[in-house]
PDB file of C-alpha atoms in Angstrom:
ATOM      1  CA  UNK M 302     -12.264  15.119  -2.611  1.00  0.00           C
ATOM      2  CA  UNK M 303     -12.406  11.552  -3.435  1.00  0.00           C
ATOM      3  CA  UNK M 304     -13.414   9.745  -1.113  1.00  0.00           C
ATOM      4  CA  UNK M 305     -15.208   5.798  -1.293  1.00  0.00           C
ATOM      5  CA  UNK M 306     -18.029   4.945  -0.122  1.00  0.00           C
ATOM      6  CA  UNK M 307     -16.676   2.667   2.897  1.00  0.00           C
ATOM      7  CA  UNK M 308     -14.905   5.522   4.142  1.00  0.00           C
ATOM      8  CA  UNK M 309     -17.177   8.285   4.039  1.00  0.00           C
ATOM      9  CA  UNK M 310     -19.697   5.849   5.850  1.00  0.00           C
ATOM     10  CA  UNK M 311     -16.934   4.765   8.626  1.00  0.00           C
ATOM     11  CA  UNK M 312     -16.138   8.850   8.797  1.00  0.00           C
ATOM     12  CA  UNK M 313     -19.968  10.184   8.953  1.00  0.00           C
ATOM     13  CA  UNK M 314     -20.027   7.051  11.559  1.00  0.00           C
ATOM     14  CA  UNK M 315     -16.784   7.814  13.647  1.00  0.00           C
ATOM     15  CA  UNK M 316     -17.379  11.952  13.598  1.00  0.00           C
ATOM     16  CA  UNK M 317     -13.980  12.180  11.432  1.00  0.00           C
ATOM     17  CA  UNK M 318     -13.642  15.155   9.162  1.00  0.00           C
ATOM     18  CA  UNK M 319     -12.774  13.239   5.657  1.00  0.00           C
ATOM     19  CA  UNK M 320     -11.034  16.923   5.011  1.00  0.00           C
ATOM     20  CA  UNK M 321      -8.235  16.237   7.481  1.00  0.00           C
ATOM     21  CA  UNK M 322      -7.169  12.907   6.606  1.00  0.00           C
ATOM     22  CA  UNK M 323      -4.166  11.500   3.625  1.00  0.00           C
ATOM     23  CA  UNK M 324      -5.660   9.271   1.238  1.00  0.00           C
ATOM     24  CA  UNK M 325      -3.037   6.196   0.389  1.00  0.00           C
ATOM     25  CA  UNK M 326      -5.725   5.441  -2.452  1.00  0.00           C
ATOM     26  CA  UNK M 327      -5.190   6.415  -6.672  1.00  0.00           C
ATOM     27  CA  UNK M 328      -4.980   9.867  -6.831  1.00  0.00           C
ATOM     28  CA  UNK M 329      -5.225  10.328  -3.180  1.00  0.00           C
ATOM     29  CA  UNK M 330      -8.593   8.720  -2.450  1.00  0.00           C
ATOM     30  CA  UNK M 331      -8.982   8.176   0.859  1.00  0.00           C
ATOM     31  CA  UNK M 332     -10.092   4.773   1.822  1.00  0.00           C
ATOM     32  CA  UNK M 333     -11.039   2.339   4.621  1.00  0.00           C
ATOM     33  CA  UNK M 334      -7.490   1.908   6.186  1.00  0.00           C
ATOM     34  CA  UNK M 335      -7.300   5.436   6.170  1.00  0.00           C
ATOM     35  CA  UNK M 336     -10.097   6.451   8.282  1.00  0.00           C
ATOM     36  CA  UNK M 337      -9.451   3.280  10.565  1.00  0.00           C
ATOM     37  CA  UNK M 338      -5.407   3.780  10.753  1.00  0.00           C
ATOM     38  CA  UNK M 339      -4.119   7.443   9.317  1.00  0.00           C
ATOM     39  CA  UNK M 340      -1.216   7.606   8.158  1.00  0.00           C
ATOM     40  CA  UNK M 341       2.048   9.770   9.150  1.00  0.00           C
ATOM     41  CA  UNK M 342       3.123  11.585   6.495  1.00  0.00           C
ATOM     42  CA  UNK M 343       4.566   9.349   3.626  1.00  0.00           C
ATOM     43  CA  UNK M 344       7.693   9.462   0.874  1.00  0.00           C
ATOM     44  CA  UNK M 345       6.625   8.407  -3.050  1.00  0.00           C
ATOM     45  CA  UNK M 346       8.602   6.030  -4.328  1.00  0.00           C
ATOM     46  CA  UNK M 347       7.347   6.072  -7.776  1.00  0.00           C
ATOM     47  CA  UNK M 348       3.507   4.213  -8.249  1.00  0.00           C
ATOM     48  CA  UNK M 349       3.915   3.236  -4.476  1.00  0.00           C
ATOM     49  CA  UNK M 350       3.374   4.939  -1.338  1.00  0.00           C
ATOM     50  CA  UNK M 351       5.384   4.003   1.938  1.00  0.00           C
ATOM     51  CA  UNK M 352       5.388   5.207   5.002  1.00  0.00           C
ATOM     52  CA  UNK M 353       9.528   6.607   6.238  1.00  0.00           C
ATOM     53  CA  UNK M 354      10.577   4.042   9.185  1.00  0.00           C
ATOM     54  CA  UNK M 355      12.266   1.109   9.911  1.00  0.00           C
ATOM     55  CA  UNK M 356      12.074  -1.044  12.881  1.00  0.00           C
ATOM     56  CA  UNK M 357      15.486  -3.053  14.499  1.00  0.00           C
ATOM     57  CA  UNK M 358      15.311  -6.965  14.412  1.00  0.00           C
ATOM     58  CA  UNK M 359      13.839  -8.165  17.735  1.00  0.00           C
ATOM     59  CA  UNK M 360      15.973 -10.979  18.581  1.00  0.00           C
ATOM     60  CA  UNK M 361      20.143 -11.480  17.588  1.00  0.00           C
ATOM     61  CA  UNK M 362      20.721 -13.200  14.363  1.00  0.00           C
ATOM     62  CA  UNK M 363      19.364 -17.332  14.079  1.00  0.00           C
ATOM     63  CA  UNK M 364      20.638 -19.544  11.246  1.00  0.00           C
ATOM     64  CA  UNK M 365      21.618 -16.392   9.120  1.00  0.00           C
ATOM     65  CA  UNK M 366      18.255 -14.789   9.576  1.00  0.00           C
ATOM     66  CA  UNK M 367      17.436 -11.376  11.645  1.00  0.00           C
ATOM     67  CA  UNK M 368      14.397 -11.889  13.579  1.00  0.00           C
ATOM     68  CA  UNK M 369      11.080  -9.713  13.969  1.00  0.00           C
ATOM     69  CA  UNK M 370       8.815 -10.722  16.559  1.00  0.00           C
ATOM     70  CA  UNK M 371       5.368  -8.632  15.688  1.00  0.00           C
ATOM     71  CA  UNK M 372       1.537  -8.606  16.182  1.00  0.00           C
ATOM     72  CA  UNK M 373      -1.346  -7.971  14.378  1.00  0.00           C
ATOM     73  CA  UNK M 374      -4.998  -6.388  15.347  1.00  0.00           C
ATOM     74  CA  UNK M 375      -7.110  -8.837  14.084  1.00  0.00           C
ATOM     75  CA  UNK M 376     -10.080  -6.949  15.453  1.00  0.00           C
ATOM     76  CA  UNK M 377      -9.125  -3.827  13.092  1.00  0.00           C
ATOM     77  CA  UNK M 378      -8.313  -6.260   9.861  1.00  0.00           C
ATOM     78  CA  UNK M 379     -11.435  -7.315   9.897  1.00  0.00           C
ATOM     79  CA  UNK M 380     -13.586  -4.473  10.263  1.00  0.00           C
ATOM     80  CA  UNK M 381     -11.881  -2.797   6.857  1.00  0.00           C
ATOM     81  CA  UNK M 382     -11.527  -6.921   5.229  1.00  0.00           C
ATOM     82  CA  UNK M 383     -14.999  -8.632   5.934  1.00  0.00           C
ATOM     83  CA  UNK M 384     -17.086  -6.144   3.992  1.00  0.00           C
ATOM     84  CA  UNK M 385     -14.831  -6.204   1.165  1.00  0.00           C
ATOM     85  CA  UNK M 386     -14.532  -9.873   1.391  1.00  0.00           C
ATOM     86  CA  UNK M 387     -18.613 -10.154   1.091  1.00  0.00           C
ATOM     87  CA  UNK M 388     -18.665  -7.354  -1.972  1.00  0.00           C
ATOM     88  CA  UNK M 389     -15.924  -9.571  -3.895  1.00  0.00           C
ATOM     89  CA  UNK M 390     -17.365 -12.955  -2.212  1.00  0.00           C
ATOM     90  CA  UNK M 391     -19.960 -12.462  -5.643  1.00  0.00           C
ATOM     91  CA  UNK M 392     -17.362 -12.185  -7.740  1.00  0.00           C
ATOM     92  CA  UNK M 393     -15.196 -15.026  -6.447  1.00  0.00           C
ATOM     93  CA  UNK M 394     -18.390 -17.483  -5.970  1.00  0.00           C
ATOM     94  CA  UNK M 395     -16.428 -18.841  -2.738  1.00  0.00           C
ATOM     95  CA  UNK M 396     -15.328 -17.541   0.562  1.00  0.00           C
ATOM     96  CA  UNK M 397     -11.775 -16.487   1.166  1.00  0.00           C
ATOM     97  CA  UNK M 398      -9.938 -15.520   4.274  1.00  0.00           C
ATOM     98  CA  UNK M 399      -7.750 -13.277   6.308  1.00  0.00           C
ATOM     99  CA  UNK M 400      -5.003 -15.675   5.754  1.00  0.00           C
ATOM    100  CA  UNK M 401      -5.297 -14.490   2.215  1.00  0.00           C
ATOM    101  CA  UNK M 402      -4.902 -11.125   3.029  1.00  0.00           C
ATOM    102  CA  UNK M 403      -1.362 -11.942   5.551  1.00  0.00           C
ATOM    103  CA  UNK M 404      -0.176 -14.196   2.283  1.00  0.00           C
ATOM    104  CA  UNK M 405      -0.721 -11.204  -0.242  1.00  0.00           C
ATOM    105  CA  UNK M 406       0.841  -8.565   2.766  1.00  0.00           C
ATOM    106  CA  UNK M 407       3.597 -11.138   2.569  1.00  0.00           C
ATOM    107  CA  UNK M 408       4.374 -10.320  -1.184  1.00  0.00           C
ATOM    108  CA  UNK M 409       3.928  -7.215  -1.266  1.00  0.00           C
ATOM    109  CA  UNK M 410       6.420  -6.521   1.411  1.00  0.00           C
ATOM    110  CA  UNK M 411       9.299  -9.027   0.501  1.00  0.00           C
ATOM    111  CA  UNK M 412       8.975  -7.133  -3.057  1.00  0.00           C
ATOM    112  CA  UNK M 413       8.812  -3.376  -1.756  1.00  0.00           C
ATOM    113  CA  UNK M 414      12.270  -3.118  -1.233  1.00  0.00           C
ATOM    114  CA  UNK M 415      13.638  -5.616  -4.276  1.00  0.00           C
ATOM    115  CA  UNK M 416      17.418  -5.076  -3.839  1.00  0.00           C
ATOM    116  CA  UNK M 417      17.235  -9.065  -3.431  1.00  0.00           C
ATOM    117  CA  UNK M 418      15.402  -9.777  -6.765  1.00  0.00           C
ATOM    118  CA  UNK M 419      16.921  -9.976 -10.126  1.00  0.00           C
ATOM    119  CA  UNK M 420      15.248  -8.185 -12.505  1.00  0.00           C
ATOM    120  CA  UNK M 421      13.098 -10.579 -14.619  1.00  0.00           C
ATOM    121  CA  UNK M 422      12.749 -13.151 -11.660  1.00  0.00           C
ATOM    122  CA  UNK M 423       9.357 -14.488 -10.830  1.00  0.00           C
ATOM    123  CA  UNK M 424       8.642 -14.775  -6.508  1.00  0.00           C
ATOM    124  CA  UNK M 425       8.226 -18.105  -5.526  1.00  0.00           C
ATOM    125  CA  UNK M 426       5.714 -18.494  -2.584  1.00  0.00           C
ATOM    126  CA  UNK M 427       5.719 -22.126  -0.482  1.00  0.00           C
ATOM    127  CA  UNK M 428       2.715 -22.066   1.835  1.00  0.00           C
ATOM    128  CA  UNK M 429       2.214 -24.650   4.413  1.00  0.00           C
ATOM    129  CA  UNK M 430      -1.352 -24.897   5.904  1.00  0.00           C
ATOM    130  CA  UNK M 431      -3.505 -27.390   8.071  1.00  0.00           C
ATOM    131  CA  UNK M 432      -0.605 -28.358  10.347  1.00  0.00           C
ATOM    132  CA  UNK M 433       1.838 -28.516   7.269  1.00  0.00           C
ATOM    133  CA  UNK M 434       0.135 -31.193   6.393  1.00  0.00           C
ATOM    134  CA  UNK M 435      -0.998 -29.420   2.748  1.00  0.00           C
ATOM    135  CA  UNK M 436       1.645 -27.280   0.872  1.00  0.00           C
ATOM    136  CA  UNK M 437       1.420 -25.823  -1.752  1.00  0.00           C
ATOM    137  CA  UNK M 438       3.375 -23.603  -4.290  1.00  0.00           C
ATOM    138  CA  UNK M 439       2.341 -20.768  -6.016  1.00  0.00           C
ATOM    139  CA  UNK M 440       4.436 -19.458  -8.779  1.00  0.00           C
ATOM    140  CA  UNK M 441       5.030 -15.732  -9.841  1.00  0.00           C
ATOM    141  CA  UNK M 442       2.781 -14.548  -6.969  1.00  0.00           C
ATOM    142  CA  UNK M 443       3.864 -10.737  -7.095  1.00  0.00           C
ATOM    143  CA  UNK M 444       2.135 -10.954 -10.324  1.00  0.00           C
ATOM    144  CA  UNK M 445      -1.489 -12.159  -8.558  1.00  0.00           C
ATOM    145  CA  UNK M 446      -3.915 -10.280  -7.109  1.00  0.00           C
ATOM    146  CA  UNK M 447      -5.241 -11.292  -3.872  1.00  0.00           C
ATOM    147  CA  UNK M 448      -8.474 -13.143  -5.700  1.00  0.00           C
ATOM    148  CA  UNK M 449      -6.063 -14.817  -7.597  1.00  0.00           C
ATOM    149  CA  UNK M 450      -3.930 -16.457  -4.407  1.00  0.00           C
ATOM    150  CA  UNK M 451      -6.939 -17.034  -2.349  1.00  0.00           C
ATOM    151  CA  UNK M 452      -8.698 -19.491  -5.047  1.00  0.00           C
ATOM    152  CA  UNK M 453      -4.854 -20.842  -5.842  1.00  0.00           C
ATOM    153  CA  UNK M 454      -4.685 -21.707  -2.173  1.00  0.00           C
ATOM    154  CA  UNK M 455      -7.893 -23.263  -1.495  1.00  0.00           C
ATOM    155  CA  UNK M 456      -8.091 -25.749  -4.386  1.00  0.00           C
ATOM    156  CA  UNK M 457      -7.559 -29.346  -2.268  1.00  0.00           C
ATOM    157  CA  UNK M 458      -5.451 -30.626  -5.491  1.00  0.00           C
ATOM    158  CA  UNK M 459      -3.457 -27.456  -4.799  1.00  0.00           C
ATOM    159  CA  UNK M 460       0.313 -28.458  -4.798  1.00  0.00           C
ATOM    160  CA  UNK M 461       4.465 -28.482  -5.582  1.00  0.00           C
ATOM    161  CA  UNK M 462       5.689 -27.363  -8.728  1.00  0.00           C
ATOM    162  CA  UNK M 463       8.865 -29.712  -9.542  1.00  0.00           C
ATOM    163  CA  UNK M 464      12.333 -28.213  -9.206  1.00  0.00           C
ATOM    164  CA  UNK M 465      10.414 -25.563  -6.653  1.00  0.00           C
ATOM    165  CA  UNK M 466      12.529 -22.764  -5.587  1.00  0.00           C
ATOM    166  CA  UNK M 467      10.425 -20.279  -3.333  1.00  0.00           C
ATOM    167  CA  UNK M 468      11.751 -17.203  -1.949  1.00  0.00           C
ATOM    168  CA  UNK M 469       8.854 -17.049   0.416  1.00  0.00           C
ATOM    169  CA  UNK M 470       7.755 -19.264   2.504  1.00  0.00           C
ATOM    170  CA  UNK M 471       4.026 -19.104   5.033  1.00  0.00           C
ATOM    171  CA  UNK M 472       3.342 -21.519   7.921  1.00  0.00           C
ATOM    172  CA  UNK M 473       0.188 -21.269   9.939  1.00  0.00           C
ATOM    173  CA  UNK M 474       0.571 -21.338  12.994  1.00  0.00           C
ATOM    174  CA  UNK M 475       0.181 -24.883  13.710  1.00  0.00           C
ATOM    175  CA  UNK M 476       2.967 -25.855  11.381  1.00  0.00           C
ATOM    176  CA  UNK M 477       5.819 -27.415  12.924  1.00  0.00           C
ATOM    177  CA  UNK M 478       9.211 -26.532  12.037  1.00  0.00           C
ATOM    178  CA  UNK M 479      10.100 -29.637  11.717  1.00  0.00           C
ATOM    179  CA  UNK M 480       7.946 -30.143   8.658  1.00  0.00           C
ATOM    180  CA  UNK M 481       9.431 -26.832   6.989  1.00  0.00           C
ATOM    181  CA  UNK M 482      12.945 -28.571   7.761  1.00  0.00           C
ATOM    182  CA  UNK M 483      12.080 -31.713   6.290  1.00  0.00           C
ATOM    183  CA  UNK M 484      10.236 -29.745   3.216  1.00  0.00           C
ATOM    184  CA  UNK M 485      13.247 -28.090   1.936  1.00  0.00           C
ATOM    185  CA  UNK M 486      16.470 -29.768   3.235  1.00  0.00           C
ATOM    186  CA  UNK M 487      18.933 -30.124   0.666  1.00  0.00           C
ATOM    187  CA  UNK M 488      17.367 -27.116  -1.393  1.00  0.00           C
ATOM    188  CA  UNK M 489      17.435 -23.240  -1.717  1.00  0.00           C
ATOM    189  CA  UNK M 490      16.871 -21.948   1.630  1.00  0.00           C
ATOM    190  CA  UNK M 491      14.056 -18.992   1.597  1.00  0.00           C
ATOM    191  CA  UNK M 492      15.195 -15.657   1.613  1.00  0.00           C
ATOM    192  CA  UNK M 493      12.199 -14.684   3.879  1.00  0.00           C
ATOM    193  CA  UNK M 494       9.713 -16.467   6.251  1.00  0.00           C
ATOM    194  CA  UNK M 495       6.734 -15.619   8.353  1.00  0.00           C
ATOM    195  CA  UNK M 496       5.314 -17.770  11.125  1.00  0.00           C
ATOM    196  CA  UNK M 497       1.758 -17.106  13.041  1.00  0.00           C
ATOM    197  CA  UNK M 498       2.759 -18.011  16.740  1.00  0.00           C
ATOM    198  CA  UNK M 499      -0.009 -18.486  18.983  1.00  0.00           C
ATOM    199  CA  UNK M 500      -3.154 -20.336  18.388  1.00  0.00           C
ATOM    200  CA  UNK M 501      -4.971 -18.803  15.734  1.00  0.00           C
ATOM    201  CA  UNK M 502      -6.755 -20.239  13.105  1.00  0.00           C
ATOM    202  CA  UNK M 503      -5.697 -19.175   9.735  1.00  0.00           C
ATOM    203  CA  UNK M 504      -9.447 -18.979   8.306  1.00  0.00           C
ATOM    204  CA  UNK M 505     -10.701 -17.805  11.826  1.00  0.00           C
ATOM    205  CA  UNK M 506     -12.499 -14.855   9.458  1.00  0.00           C
ATOM    206  CA  UNK M 507     -14.460 -15.441   7.071  1.00  0.00           C
ATOM    207  CA  UNK M 508     -17.373 -13.253   4.578  1.00  0.00           C
ATOM    208  CA  UNK M 509     -20.224 -13.903   6.163  1.00  0.00           C
ATOM    209  CA  UNK M 510     -18.573 -15.999   8.805  1.00  0.00           C
ATOM    210  CA  UNK M 511     -21.139 -16.115  11.845  1.00  0.00           C
ATOM    211  CA  UNK M 512     -18.754 -16.423  14.401  1.00  0.00           C
ATOM    212  CA  UNK M 513     -15.108 -14.044  14.220  1.00  0.00           C
ATOM    213  CA  UNK M 514     -11.744 -14.680  15.909  1.00  0.00           C
ATOM    214  CA  UNK M 515     -11.415 -10.878  16.987  1.00  0.00           C
ATOM    215  CA  UNK M 516      -7.363 -10.944  18.899  1.00  0.00           C
ATOM    216  CA  UNK M 517      -4.483  -9.604  18.209  1.00  0.00           C
ATOM    217  CA  UNK M 518      -2.116 -12.097  16.132  1.00  0.00           C
ATOM    218  CA  UNK M 519       1.526 -12.618  16.725  1.00  0.00           C
ATOM    219  CA  UNK M 520       3.298 -14.004  14.195  1.00  0.00           C
ATOM    220  CA  UNK M 521       7.564 -14.189  13.582  1.00  0.00           C
ATOM    221  CA  UNK M 522       9.272 -12.479  10.232  1.00  0.00           C
ATOM    222  CA  UNK M 523      11.970 -13.485   8.833  1.00  0.00           C
ATOM    223  CA  UNK M 524      14.513 -12.126   6.677  1.00  0.00           C
ATOM    224  CA  UNK M 525      17.703 -13.837   4.982  1.00  0.00           C
ATOM    225  CA  UNK M 526      21.019 -11.833   6.447  1.00  0.00           C
ATOM    226  CA  UNK M 527      22.173 -11.489   2.630  1.00  0.00           C
ATOM    227  CA  UNK M 528      19.595  -8.854   2.094  1.00  0.00           C
ATOM    228  CA  UNK M 529      21.222  -5.294   3.563  1.00  0.00           C
ATOM    229  CA  UNK M 530      20.184  -5.009   7.145  1.00  0.00           C
ATOM    230  CA  UNK M 531      18.567  -1.277   6.211  1.00  0.00           C
ATOM    231  CA  UNK M 532      16.679  -2.516   3.505  1.00  0.00           C
ATOM    232  CA  UNK M 533      15.799  -5.621   6.256  1.00  0.00           C
ATOM    233  CA  UNK M 534      14.140  -3.119   8.623  1.00  0.00           C
ATOM    234  CA  UNK M 535      12.339  -1.381   6.685  1.00  0.00           C
ATOM    235  CA  UNK M 536      10.774  -4.811   4.782  1.00  0.00           C
ATOM    236  CA  UNK M 537       9.511  -5.995   8.053  1.00  0.00           C
ATOM    237  CA  UNK M 538       8.243  -2.267   8.819  1.00  0.00           C
ATOM    238  CA  UNK M 539       6.563  -2.512   5.683  1.00  0.00           C
ATOM    239  CA  UNK M 540       4.935  -5.801   5.992  1.00  0.00           C
ATOM    240  CA  UNK M 541       3.043  -4.409   9.535  1.00  0.00           C
ATOM    241  CA  UNK M 542       2.112  -1.246   7.681  1.00  0.00           C
ATOM    242  CA  UNK M 543       0.104  -3.582   5.338  1.00  0.00           C
ATOM    243  CA  UNK M 544      -1.283  -5.679   7.871  1.00  0.00           C
ATOM    244  CA  UNK M 545      -3.022  -2.881   8.978  1.00  0.00           C
ATOM    245  CA  UNK M 546      -3.797  -1.774   5.970  1.00  0.00           C
ATOM    246  CA  UNK M 547      -5.898  -4.420   4.136  1.00  0.00           C
ATOM    247  CA  UNK M 548      -7.667  -2.001   1.364  1.00  0.00           C
ATOM    248  CA  UNK M 549      -4.224  -1.588  -0.589  1.00  0.00           C
ATOM    249  CA  UNK M 550      -3.881  -4.896  -0.316  1.00  0.00           C
ATOM    250  CA  UNK M 551      -6.870  -5.384  -3.145  1.00  0.00           C
ATOM    251  CA  UNK M 552      -4.533  -3.456  -5.389  1.00  0.00           C
ATOM    252  CA  UNK M 553      -2.934  -5.534  -7.598  1.00  0.00           C
ATOM    253  CA  UNK M 554       0.316  -4.018  -7.709  1.00  0.00           C
TER     254      UNK M 554
END
């Protein structure tokens, strides 16, 4: 039986028999996420393991987008990601936040059903941070690890490349919708949008931080109606799944 050291430690702490768990890691390896949030029966699609379910939009279509209002338990997310962040800090030489996990989850969810993505086309992401006062464009985000995303989002000089037409837009809780609209006015609308809702500091949980903001993070996920509704529902469900399994977000693909 393959099991990660962190998963084994969690099993011992919680009195869980690891043989009863289904591993989501390479070669069926049991990961920490499998201990905290055991997965139901899965179906395999190539190299990716997806849960075979979907969720419908929570609101009628708005401006050509399906709208999904969801939330993620930041406390559960922190229990797994914080120890990993501490370990990876030695490699990064700086800290990264749970906001980086969220960005990675959005990218992976959107590319989990790539019916909308032409072959060979890169996935570009537009990030609005610090109440929309900092805008960062990430080119070919799907091919970058969470560590690379963290470095790009934290660069003080990061900006938006010329002619940038993102398929995904991610906004923190404090970014005004008017700033997003003004930025993309006259351009191509993103196919996906993720907006954190409520009062939620996007970098509230950091590696080695003394203070941790553990609470439910509400968010709204927008998916363009040019994507078939069945695929959109599965993408939205996949996002929720990934946010509760941050270990999988460390994988390069």
